[in-house]
Coordinates of C-alpha atoms in Angstrom, one line a residue:
Chain A
X1491 CA 0.0 0.0 0.0
X1492 CA 1.5 3.3 -1.1
X1493 CA -0.1 6.7 -0.4
X1494 CA 0.3 9.8 -2.5
X1495 CA 0.1 13.1 -0.6
X1496 CA -0.2 16.4 -2.5
X1497 CA 2.2 19.0 -1.1
X1498 CA 0.7 22.4 -0.2
X1499 CA 3.2 25.2 -1.3
X1500 CA 3.6 28.5 -3.0
X1501 CA 6.6 27.5 -5.2
X1502 CA 9.0 28.9 -2.5
X1503 CA 7.9 27.3 0.8
X1504 CA 6.3 24.0 1.8
X1505 CA 3.3 24.9 3.8
X1506 CA 3.2 23.5 7.3
X1507 CA -0.3 22.0 6.8
X1508 CA 1.4 19.4 4.6
X1509 CA 3.0 17.9 7.7
X1510 CA -0.5 17.4 9.3
X1511 CA -1.7 15.7 6.1
X1512 CA 1.3 13.4 6.2
X1513 CA 0.4 12.5 9.7
X1514 CA -3.0 11.4 8.5
X1515 CA -1.2 9.3 5.8
X1516 CA 0.9 7.7 8.5
X1517 CA -2.2 6.8 10.4
X1518 CA -3.5 4.9 7.3
X1519 CA -0.1 3.1 7.0
X1520 CA 2.2 2.3 4.2
X1521 CA 4.9 4.0 2.1
X1522 CA 4.3 7.7 1.6
X1523 CA 5.1 9.7 -1.6
X1524 CA 4.8 13.4 -1.7
X1525 CA 4.0 15.2 -4.9
X1526 CA 5.3 18.7 -5.4
X1527 CA 3.6 20.2 -8.5
X1528 CA 4.7 23.7 -9.3
X1529 CA 7.0 25.9 -11.2
X1530 CA 10.5 26.9 -10.0
X1531 CA 9.7 24.9 -6.9
X1532 CA 13.1 23.3 -6.2
X1533 CA 13.3 24.8 -2.7
X1534 CA 10.0 23.1 -1.9
X1535 CA 11.2 19.8 -3.2
X1536 CA 14.4 20.2 -1.1
X1537 CA 12.3 20.8 2.0
X1538 CA 10.0 17.9 1.2
X1539 CA 12.9 15.5 0.9
X1540 CA 13.9 16.2 4.5
X1541 CA 10.7 15.0 5.9
X1542 CA 11.4 11.6 7.5
X1543 CA 7.9 10.3 6.9
X1544 CA 8.3 10.7 3.2
X1545 CA 9.8 7.8 1.2
X1546 CA 9.8 9.5 -2.2
X1547 CA 9.3 13.1 -3.5
X1548 CA 7.8 13.4 -6.9
X1549 CA 8.6 16.8 -8.5
X1550 CA 6.6 18.1 -11.5
X1551 CA 8.3 21.4 -12.2
X1552 CA 6.6 23.2 -15.2
X1553 CA 4.9 26.5 -16.1
X1554 CA 1.6 24.5 -16.4
X1555 CA 1.6 23.9 -12.7
X1556 CA 2.8 27.3 -11.5
X1557 CA -0.6 28.4 -10.1
X1558 CA -2.0 24.9 -9.3
X1559 CA -4.7 25.2 -12.0
X1560 CA -7.1 22.3 -11.3
X1561 CA -7.4 21.5 -15.0
X1562 CA -3.7 20.7 -15.3
X1563 CA -2.8 19.4 -11.9
X1564 CA -5.8 17.0 -11.9
X1565 CA -4.5 15.4 -15.1
X1566 CA -1.0 15.1 -13.7
X1567 CA -2.3 13.3 -10.6
X1568 CA -4.6 11.1 -12.7
X1569 CA -1.6 9.9 -14.6
X1570 CA 0.2 8.9 -11.3
X1571 CA -2.8 7.4 -9.5
X1572 CA -2.6 3.8 -10.6
X1573 CA 0.4 3.2 -8.3
X1574 CA -1.5 4.3 -5.2
X1575 CA -4.1 3.1 -2.7
X1576 CA -4.8 6.6 -1.3
X1577 CA -4.4 10.1 -2.6
X1578 CA -4.5 12.8 0.1
X1579 CA -4.6 16.6 0.1
X1580 CA -5.1 19.2 2.8
X1581 CA -8.4 20.9 3.4
X1582 CA -7.2 24.1 1.7
X1583 CA -8.8 26.0 -1.2
X1584 CA -6.1 24.6 -3.5
X1585 CA -6.7 20.9 -2.7
X1586 CA -10.4 21.4 -2.5
X1587 CA -10.3 22.7 -6.0
X1588 CA -8.1 20.0 -7.5
X1589 CA -8.9 16.7 -5.7
X1590 CA -12.6 16.3 -6.5
X1591 CA -11.6 16.7 -10.1
X1592 CA -9.0 13.9 -9.6
X1593 CA -11.6 11.7 -8.1
X1594 CA -14.0 12.1 -10.9
X1595 CA -11.3 11.4 -13.5
X1596 CA -10.6 8.2 -11.6
X1597 CA -14.3 7.4 -11.3
X1598 CA -14.2 7.3 -7.5
X1599 CA -15.8 9.4 -4.8
X1600 CA -13.9 11.8 -2.6
X1601 CA -14.0 12.0 1.2
X1602 CA -13.9 15.7 2.2
X1603 CA -12.4 17.1 5.4
X1604 CA -11.5 13.8 7.0
X1605 CA -10.9 14.3 10.7
X1606 CA -10.1 10.7 11.9
X1607 CA -8.7 7.5 10.3
X1608 CA -10.5 4.4 11.6
X1609 CA -8.8 2.0 9.2
X1610 CA -7.5 2.1 5.7
X1611 CA -11.0 2.2 4.3
X1612 CA -13.0 3.8 7.1
X1613 CA -12.9 7.4 8.1
X1614 CA -14.7 10.0 10.2
X1615 CA -15.7 13.3 8.7
X1616 CA -17.9 16.2 9.8
X1617 CA -21.3 16.9 8.2
X1618 CA -23.9 19.5 8.8
X1619 CA -21.2 22.1 9.7
X1620 CA -19.7 19.8 12.3
X1621 CA -23.0 19.3 14.1
X1622 CA -22.8 15.6 13.3
X1623 CA -19.8 13.3 12.6
X1624 CA -20.2 10.6 10.0
X1625 CA -18.2 7.4 9.9
X1626 CA -17.9 6.4 6.2
X1627 CA -16.5 3.3 4.6
X1628 CA -15.2 3.5 1.1
X1629 CA -15.1 0.5 -1.3
X1630 CA -13.4 2.6 -4.0
X1631 CA -10.2 1.2 -5.4
X1632 CA -8.3 4.4 -4.8
X1633 CA -9.4 6.5 -1.8
X1634 CA -9.2 10.2 -2.6
X1635 CA -9.6 12.5 0.4
X1636 CA -8.9 16.0 1.8
X1637 CA -7.7 16.0 5.4
X1638 CA -8.5 18.6 8.1
X1639 CA -5.1 19.7 9.3
X1640 CA -6.1 20.7 12.8
X1641 CA -7.3 17.1 13.5
X1642 CA -3.8 15.6 13.1
X1643 CA -0.5 16.5 14.8
X1644 CA 2.2 17.4 12.3
X1645 CA 5.0 14.9 11.5
X1646 CA 8.6 15.9 11.9
X1647 CA 9.8 18.3 9.2
X1648 CA 13.5 17.5 9.1
X1649 CA 16.0 14.7 9.5
X1650 CA 15.1 12.6 6.5
X1651 CA 16.5 12.2 3.1
X1652 CA 13.9 11.0 0.6
X1653 CA 14.6 10.0 -2.9
X1654 CA 13.6 12.8 -5.4
X1655 CA 12.1 11.8 -8.7
X1656 CA 11.6 14.4 -11.4
X1657 CA 8.5 13.9 -13.5
X1658 CA 8.8 15.0 -17.1
X1659 CA 5.2 14.6 -18.3
X1660 CA 3.4 17.9 -18.8
X1661 CA -0.3 18.1 -18.6
X1662 CA -1.6 21.4 -19.9
X1663 CA -5.3 21.4 -20.7
X1664 CA -5.1 24.8 -22.3
X1665 CA -8.6 25.8 -21.2
X1666 CA -7.7 28.0 -18.2
X1667 CA -5.3 30.8 -17.6
X1668 CA -4.1 32.5 -14.4
X1669 CA -4.7 36.2 -14.5
X1670 CA -3.7 37.6 -11.2
X1671 CA -3.7 37.1 -7.4
X1672 CA -4.3 39.5 -4.6
X1673 CA -2.9 38.0 -1.4
X1674 CA -3.5 40.0 1.7
X1675 CA -0.1 41.1 3.0
X1676 CA 0.1 40.6 6.7
X1677 CA 2.8 40.4 9.3
X1678 CA 0.4 38.2 11.3
X1679 CA 0.3 34.4 11.1
X1680 CA -2.3 32.7 8.8
X1681 CA -5.6 32.0 10.5
X1682 CA -5.5 28.2 10.1
X1683 CA -1.8 28.0 11.3
X1684 CA -1.9 30.4 14.2
X1685 CA -1.6 29.2 17.8
X1686 CA -3.7 32.2 19.0
X1687 CA -6.7 33.6 17.2
X1688 CA -8.7 36.7 18.1
X1689 CA -12.0 37.1 16.3
X1690 CA -14.6 39.9 16.1
X1691 CA -18.3 39.7 15.4
X1692 CA -21.2 42.0 14.7
X1693 CA -20.5 43.6 18.1
X1694 CA -17.4 45.3 16.7
X1695 CA -19.8 47.8 15.0
X1696 CA -17.6 48.5 12.0
X1697 CA -14.4 47.6 10.2
X1698 CA -12.3 50.4 11.8
X1699 CA -12.9 48.9 15.3
X1700 CA -11.1 45.8 14.2
X1701 CA -8.0 47.8 14.8
X1702 CA -8.6 47.1 18.6
X1703 CA -8.2 43.4 17.9
X1704 CA -5.2 44.0 15.6
X1705 CA -3.4 45.6 18.5
X1706 CA -4.1 42.7 20.8
X1707 CA -3.1 40.3 18.0
X1708 CA 0.2 42.1 17.5
X1709 CA 1.1 41.7 21.2
X1710 CA 0.2 38.0 21.2
X1711 CA 1.5 37.0 17.8
X1712 CA -2.1 36.1 17.0
X1713 CA -4.1 35.9 13.8
X1714 CA -7.3 38.0 13.5
X1715 CA -10.6 36.4 12.4
X1716 CA -14.2 37.3 12.2
X1717 CA -17.7 35.8 12.4
X1718 CA -19.9 35.5 9.3
X1719 CA -22.1 38.3 10.8
X1720 CA -19.1 40.6 10.7
X1721 CA -18.2 39.6 7.1
X1722 CA -21.8 39.9 5.9
X1723 CA -22.0 43.3 7.5
X1724 CA -19.0 44.3 5.3
X1725 CA -16.7 45.0 8.3
X1726 CA -13.9 42.8 7.0
X1727 CA -13.1 40.6 4.0
X1728 CA -14.4 37.0 3.6
X1729 CA -11.0 35.4 4.0
X1730 CA -11.1 36.4 7.7
X1731 CA -14.2 34.3 8.3
X1732 CA -14.1 31.6 10.8
X1733 CA -17.0 29.1 10.6
X1734 CA -18.9 26.5 8.7
X1735 CA -18.6 28.4 5.4
X1736 CA -15.2 30.0 6.3
X1737 CA -12.1 28.7 7.8
X1738 CA -11.8 25.9 10.4
X1739 CA -9.4 26.8 13.2
X1740 CA -8.2 25.0 16.3
X1741 CA -5.6 27.2 18.0
X1742 CA -4.4 26.8 21.6
X1743 CA -6.3 30.0 22.4
X1744 CA -9.3 31.5 20.7
X1745 CA -10.6 34.8 21.8
X1746 CA -14.2 35.6 20.6
X1747 CA -15.0 39.3 20.9
X1748 CA -18.5 40.6 20.3
X1749 CA -19.5 37.3 18.8
X1750 CA -22.8 35.8 19.9
X1751 CA -21.9 32.2 19.0
X1752 CA -24.1 31.2 16.1
X1753 CA -24.0 27.4 15.2
X1754 CA -22.3 28.4 12.0
X1755 CA -19.4 30.2 13.9
X1756 CA -19.0 27.5 16.6
X1757 CA -18.6 24.9 13.8
X1758 CA -15.3 26.6 12.8
X1759 CA -13.7 27.1 16.2
X1760 CA -15.1 24.7 18.8
X1761 CA -12.0 22.4 18.6
X1762 CA -9.8 25.2 20.0
X1763 CA -8.0 24.2 23.2
X1764 CA -9.0 27.3 25.3
X1765 CA -11.9 29.6 24.3
X1766 CA -12.3 33.0 25.8
X1767 CA -15.5 35.0 25.1
X1768 CA -15.9 38.7 25.7
X1769 CA -19.5 39.9 25.2
X1770 CA -21.8 42.3 26.9
X1771 CA -24.8 40.0 26.6
X1772 CA -24.4 37.4 29.3
X1773 CA -27.0 35.2 27.6
X1774 CA -24.9 34.9 24.4
X1775 CA -24.5 31.2 23.4
X1776 CA -20.8 31.7 23.0
X1777 CA -20.5 31.5 26.8
X1778 CA -21.8 27.9 26.7
X1779 CA -18.6 26.8 25.0
X1780 CA -16.1 29.3 26.5
X1781 CA -13.6 28.2 29.1
X1782 CA -13.4 31.8 30.3
X1783 CA -16.2 34.3 29.8
X1784 CA -16.0 38.0 30.5
X1785 CA -19.3 39.9 30.4
X1786 CA -18.2 43.3 29.5
X1787 CA -18.3 46.1 26.9
X1788 CA -15.7 45.1 24.4
X1789 CA -14.8 48.7 23.7
X1790 CA -13.5 48.9 27.3
X1791 CA -12.3 45.4 27.9
X1792 CA -10.3 44.9 24.7
X1793 CA -8.1 48.1 25.1
X1794 CA -7.6 47.1 28.8
X1795 CA -6.6 43.6 27.8
X1796 CA -4.1 45.0 25.3
X1797 CA -2.6 47.2 28.0
X1798 CA -2.1 44.3 30.3
X1799 CA -0.4 41.9 28.0
Chain B
X256 CA -26.0 32.1 -24.0
X257 CA -27.9 29.5 -21.9
X258 CA -26.9 29.2 -18.2
X259 CA -27.7 26.0 -16.3
X260 CA -27.9 26.1 -12.6
X261 CA -27.9 23.0 -10.4
X262 CA -29.6 23.3 -7.0
X263 CA -30.0 21.1 -3.9
X264 CA -32.8 20.8 -1.4
X265 CA -31.3 20.8 2.1
X266 CA -32.2 21.3 5.7
X267 CA -32.9 25.0 6.4
X268 CA -29.7 26.6 7.7
X269 CA -31.4 27.9 10.8
X270 CA -32.5 24.5 12.0
X271 CA -30.6 22.8 14.7
X272 CA -29.4 19.4 13.5
X273 CA -30.2 16.4 15.6
X274 CA -28.7 12.9 15.3
X275 CA -31.1 10.0 15.4
X276 CA -31.1 8.0 18.6
X277 CA -29.9 4.9 16.8
X278 CA -27.0 6.8 15.3
X279 CA -28.0 5.8 11.8
X280 CA -28.2 9.3 10.4
X281 CA -29.4 12.9 11.0
X282 CA -33.1 13.2 11.9
X283 CA -34.8 15.0 9.0
X284 CA -38.4 14.1 9.9
X285 CA -40.6 17.1 10.1
X286 CA -37.7 19.4 9.6
X287 CA -37.9 22.6 7.6
X288 CA -36.2 22.2 4.2
X289 CA -34.9 25.0 1.9
X290 CA -32.8 25.8 -1.0
X291 CA -29.1 25.4 -0.2
X292 CA -27.8 28.9 0.5
X293 CA -24.9 28.6 -2.0
X294 CA -27.4 27.4 -4.7
X295 CA -29.5 30.5 -4.0
X296 CA -26.4 32.6 -4.8
X297 CA -25.9 30.6 -8.0
X298 CA -29.5 31.3 -9.2
X299 CA -29.0 35.0 -8.4
X300 CA -25.9 35.2 -10.4
X301 CA -27.5 33.4 -13.4
X302 CA -30.5 35.8 -13.3
X303 CA -28.2 38.8 -13.1
X304 CA -26.4 37.5 -16.2
X305 CA -29.7 37.4 -17.9
X306 CA -30.7 40.8 -16.8
X307 CA -27.4 42.2 -18.0
X308 CA -28.1 40.7 -21.5
X309 CA -25.2 38.2 -21.2
X310 CA -27.5 35.1 -20.8
X311 CA -30.8 34.6 -22.6
X312 CA -32.1 31.6 -20.7
X313 CA -31.7 30.3 -17.2
X314 CA -32.4 26.6 -16.7
X315 CA -32.5 25.1 -13.2
X316 CA -31.9 21.5 -12.5
X317 CA -32.2 19.5 -9.3
X318 CA -31.7 15.8 -8.5
X319 CA -34.0 14.0 -6.1
X320 CA -37.5 12.9 -5.3
X321 CA -40.6 14.9 -6.0
X322 CA -40.2 17.0 -2.9
X323 CA -37.3 18.9 -4.4
X324 CA -39.6 20.4 -7.0
X325 CA -40.4 22.8 -4.2
X326 CA -36.9 24.2 -4.5
X327 CA -37.0 24.2 -8.3
X328 CA -40.2 26.4 -8.0
X329 CA -38.3 28.7 -5.6
X330 CA -35.6 29.0 -8.2
X331 CA -38.1 29.7 -10.9
X332 CA -39.7 32.4 -8.7
X333 CA -36.3 34.0 -8.3
X334 CA -36.1 34.3 -12.1
X335 CA -35.0 31.0 -13.7
X336 CA -37.0 30.3 -16.9
X337 CA -37.6 26.6 -16.7
X338 CA -36.8 23.6 -14.5
X339 CA -35.6 20.0 -14.8
X340 CA -35.9 17.4 -12.1
X341 CA -33.9 14.2 -12.4
X342 CA -35.8 11.6 -10.4
X343 CA -33.8 9.7 -7.8
X344 CA -34.5 8.3 -4.4
X345 CA -32.6 9.5 -1.4
X346 CA -29.5 11.6 -1.9
X347 CA -27.1 10.1 -4.5
X348 CA -23.4 10.7 -3.8
X349 CA -21.4 13.6 -5.4
X350 CA -20.0 11.4 -8.2
X351 CA -23.5 10.1 -9.2
X352 CA -24.9 13.7 -9.1
X353 CA -22.0 14.9 -11.3
X354 CA -22.6 12.1 -13.8
X355 CA -26.3 12.9 -14.0
X356 CA -25.6 16.6 -14.4
X357 CA -23.0 15.9 -17.1
X358 CA -25.7 14.2 -19.1
X359 CA -28.1 17.1 -18.6
X360 CA -25.3 19.5 -19.7
X361 CA -24.8 17.4 -22.9
X362 CA -28.5 17.6 -23.6
X363 CA -28.9 21.3 -22.9
X364 CA -25.5 22.6 -24.1
X365 CA -25.3 25.7 -21.8
X366 CA -22.4 28.2 -22.1
X367 CA -22.0 28.1 -18.4
X368 CA -23.0 25.9 -15.5
X369 CA -23.3 27.6 -12.1
X370 CA -23.5 25.6 -8.8
X371 CA -23.1 26.4 -5.1
X372 CA -19.6 25.5 -3.9
X373 CA -21.0 23.1 -1.3
X374 CA -24.3 21.9 0.2
X375 CA -24.7 22.6 3.9
X376 CA -25.8 19.1 4.7
X377 CA -23.1 16.8 3.3
X378 CA -20.5 19.6 3.2
X379 CA -18.7 17.9 0.4
X380 CA -17.6 20.7 -1.9
X381 CA -17.1 18.4 -4.8
X382 CA -19.9 18.3 -7.4
X383 CA -18.9 21.3 -9.5
X384 CA -15.3 20.1 -9.7
X385 CA -16.4 16.6 -10.6
X386 CA -18.8 17.9 -13.2
X387 CA -16.0 20.0 -14.8
X388 CA -13.7 16.9 -14.8
X389 CA -16.4 14.6 -16.5
X390 CA -17.1 17.3 -19.1
X391 CA -13.3 18.0 -19.5
X392 CA -14.2 21.7 -19.1
X393 CA -12.4 24.4 -17.0
X394 CA -13.7 25.4 -13.6
X395 CA -13.9 28.6 -11.5
X396 CA -14.6 27.4 -8.0
X397 CA -15.4 29.6 -4.9
X398 CA -16.3 32.5 -7.1
X399 CA -16.7 36.0 -5.8
X400 CA -16.9 37.7 -9.2
X401 CA -17.9 36.4 -12.6
X402 CA -17.2 38.6 -15.7
X403 CA -18.1 37.2 -19.2
X404 CA -16.1 38.5 -22.1
X405 CA -17.0 36.9 -25.5
X406 CA -16.2 33.2 -25.3
X407 CA -14.2 33.6 -22.1
X408 CA -15.1 34.2 -18.5
X409 CA -12.9 35.7 -15.8
X410 CA -13.7 34.3 -12.4
X411 CA -12.3 35.8 -9.2
X412 CA -11.9 33.1 -6.6
X413 CA -11.8 33.2 -2.8
X414 CA -8.6 31.4 -1.9
X415 CA -6.8 31.0 1.4
X416 CA -5.2 34.4 2.1
X417 CA -6.8 36.4 -0.7
X418 CA -8.3 36.4 -4.2
X419 CA -7.2 34.7 -7.4
X420 CA -8.5 35.5 -10.9
X421 CA -8.5 32.9 -13.6
X422 CA -9.7 33.1 -17.2
X423 CA -11.7 30.2 -18.5
X424 CA -12.7 29.1 -22.0
X425 CA -16.4 28.6 -22.1
X426 CA -18.3 26.4 -21.7
X427 CA -17.1 26.7 -18.1
X428 CA -18.2 25.5 -14.7
X429 CA -18.5 28.1 -11.9
X430 CA -19.2 27.4 -8.2
X431 CA -20.3 30.2 -5.9
X432 CA -18.9 31.6 -2.7
X433 CA -20.7 33.7 -0.2
X434 CA -19.7 37.1 -1.4
X435 CA -20.6 36.7 -5.1
X436 CA -23.9 38.4 -4.6
X437 CA -26.8 38.9 -2.3
X438 CA -29.8 36.9 -3.4
X439 CA -33.1 38.7 -3.9
X440 CA -36.4 37.7 -2.3
X441 CA -39.0 36.3 -4.6
X442 CA -42.0 38.6 -5.0
X443 CA -45.5 37.3 -4.7
X444 CA -46.4 37.8 -8.5
X445 CA -43.2 36.0 -9.4
X446 CA -44.1 33.1 -7.0
X447 CA -47.4 32.9 -8.8
X448 CA -45.8 33.1 -12.2
X449 CA -43.3 30.3 -11.3
X450 CA -46.1 27.9 -10.9
X451 CA -46.8 28.1 -14.6
X452 CA -43.2 27.8 -15.8
X453 CA -42.3 24.5 -17.4
X454 CA -40.7 21.8 -15.2
X455 CA -39.5 18.6 -17.0
X456 CA -38.8 15.3 -15.5
X457 CA -35.9 13.0 -16.5
X458 CA -34.9 9.7 -15.1
X459 CA -31.3 8.3 -14.6
X460 CA -32.3 5.6 -17.2
X461 CA -33.1 8.2 -19.8
X462 CA -29.8 9.8 -19.1
X463 CA -28.0 6.5 -19.3
X464 CA -26.5 6.7 -15.8
X465 CA -26.6 3.9 -13.2
X466 CA -26.8 5.5 -9.8
X467 CA -24.7 3.6 -7.3
X468 CA -22.2 4.3 -4.6
X469 CA -19.0 2.8 -3.2
X470 CA -19.5 4.8 0.0
X471 CA -21.4 3.3 3.0
X472 CA -22.5 5.5 5.9
X473 CA -21.7 3.3 9.0
X474 CA -22.9 5.7 11.7
X475 CA -23.6 9.3 12.6
X476 CA -22.8 10.7 16.0
X477 CA -23.2 14.0 17.6
X478 CA -19.9 15.9 18.1
X479 CA -18.2 15.8 21.5
X480 CA -19.9 18.4 23.7
X481 CA -17.8 21.2 25.1
X482 CA -18.4 22.1 28.7
X483 CA -19.0 25.7 29.6
X484 CA -16.2 27.1 31.8
X485 CA -16.3 29.9 34.2
X486 CA -17.1 33.6 34.1
X487 CA -14.3 35.9 35.1
X488 CA -15.2 39.3 36.6
X489 CA -12.4 41.5 35.2
X490 CA -9.7 41.7 32.6
X491 CA -7.1 41.3 35.3
X492 CA -8.6 38.0 36.3
X493 CA -8.8 36.9 32.7
X494 CA -5.2 37.6 32.1
X495 CA -4.2 35.9 35.3
X496 CA -6.2 32.7 34.4
X497 CA -4.7 32.7 30.8
X498 CA -1.2 33.0 32.2
X499 CA -1.2 30.8 35.2
X500 CA -4.1 28.3 34.8
X501 CA -4.5 27.7 31.1
X502 CA -0.8 28.7 30.4
X503 CA -1.6 29.8 26.9
X504 CA -0.1 33.3 26.9

């Protein structure tokens, strides 16, 4: 049994979530190969080869893969698939874009957002925004799945020396073209990778008030998130949204500020180790999941908190 | 250009989900059902394309039992021109749905297919991508902006950390994210008009698709409950607890 894991990267760096996905692959058992598809991605391949859990690194370095266009990468993976029992990617927008396409090309189903490995063919995954957990058994010849990074501890990143194999086949469907990318520049960690997250909800009142959270975040080295209510109200962009339809986070510390605690939001953060809620409404449902609740006006409490850190 | 929109009937997003006592599935008896929120955004986008003169017909398709005609009618009331239901029992898996939709696309030959990025029941986020693969057409998933230009469409996508714009050769498959648009409400006259719009019925047999699945649902459990903690009385106490008790700062 050999497992293919798709590396998450930006052509320069291997993203840490890849280590979590490798951990899920280890739980399944068998040799693990890591595919680095990109352009000018040698540094990623070098980093990948150092991961002790990886037996072989497959490198597809070509312009066609520079922006991970699903049309091209899916055909590349399809061509490799016959040697593998499982194909795993992380639950990121990149893998969620590519892997269902791979599955359909292979005439198999995909298991999305797997959070536990029961055996080589049985897995747990959240449904209904995490309000229910399904145990699913797959009889497909090749199991294609995306893995929720926060559910698996990362494997070691260095100390290994995997064999590196360069792939020469180029799959260019020619039907799609990258135009541009606007990546929010931030000194802060990425939401899904941060060990501390501070999020604001409708109670923040407007987008400018998020500056209060930014100040606390800078002191704690935290990422800043938001509830869907705050995103829908136009306070902050969608990529900050934590919840069922946004990002799933599970940091060591999650601070919810002015967030009532709708089911949709709780789905995205309830696996956090410690949850703090600051809300002036003591009946807010967020207090039912919070380890520490502070009933207070956020416009007083948050600056005070910043001052005391 | 014809636009095809695929929609799904799901549990209303405001309903609290309960797992059946025997852990066989989620309890959907007597639960309010609705159009999947992402599908509503897909309908809205198609109708806007028609209003802008880019599309000339909006066809809505849903796969399921007779009850999902309710959601097709909702889509017709929101501005779609005609409906198609593919008759199946229960909820087929994503791959089967994609295969059925691929056959409907071959029949209807739309310039664009718009779907929601995921259904809020199974949370799969697969069908659009699978459909694009089966048709060997390009995809613009998690769209926050769709701009048609001749035989190409530029789709701005919500990706981790920002936005990405891709240009796709049409016919193309688009899946919607939350910020693409804000769906309208159906007016009463439009709800009345929707009742007279055509709604065709197709069967998987007619489409030449055998609906089956290699996935078996073994059990469904409620998630681990989180215990409520304590209330602190001041910011000082909060900071003290986080430092010394939880040791997270």
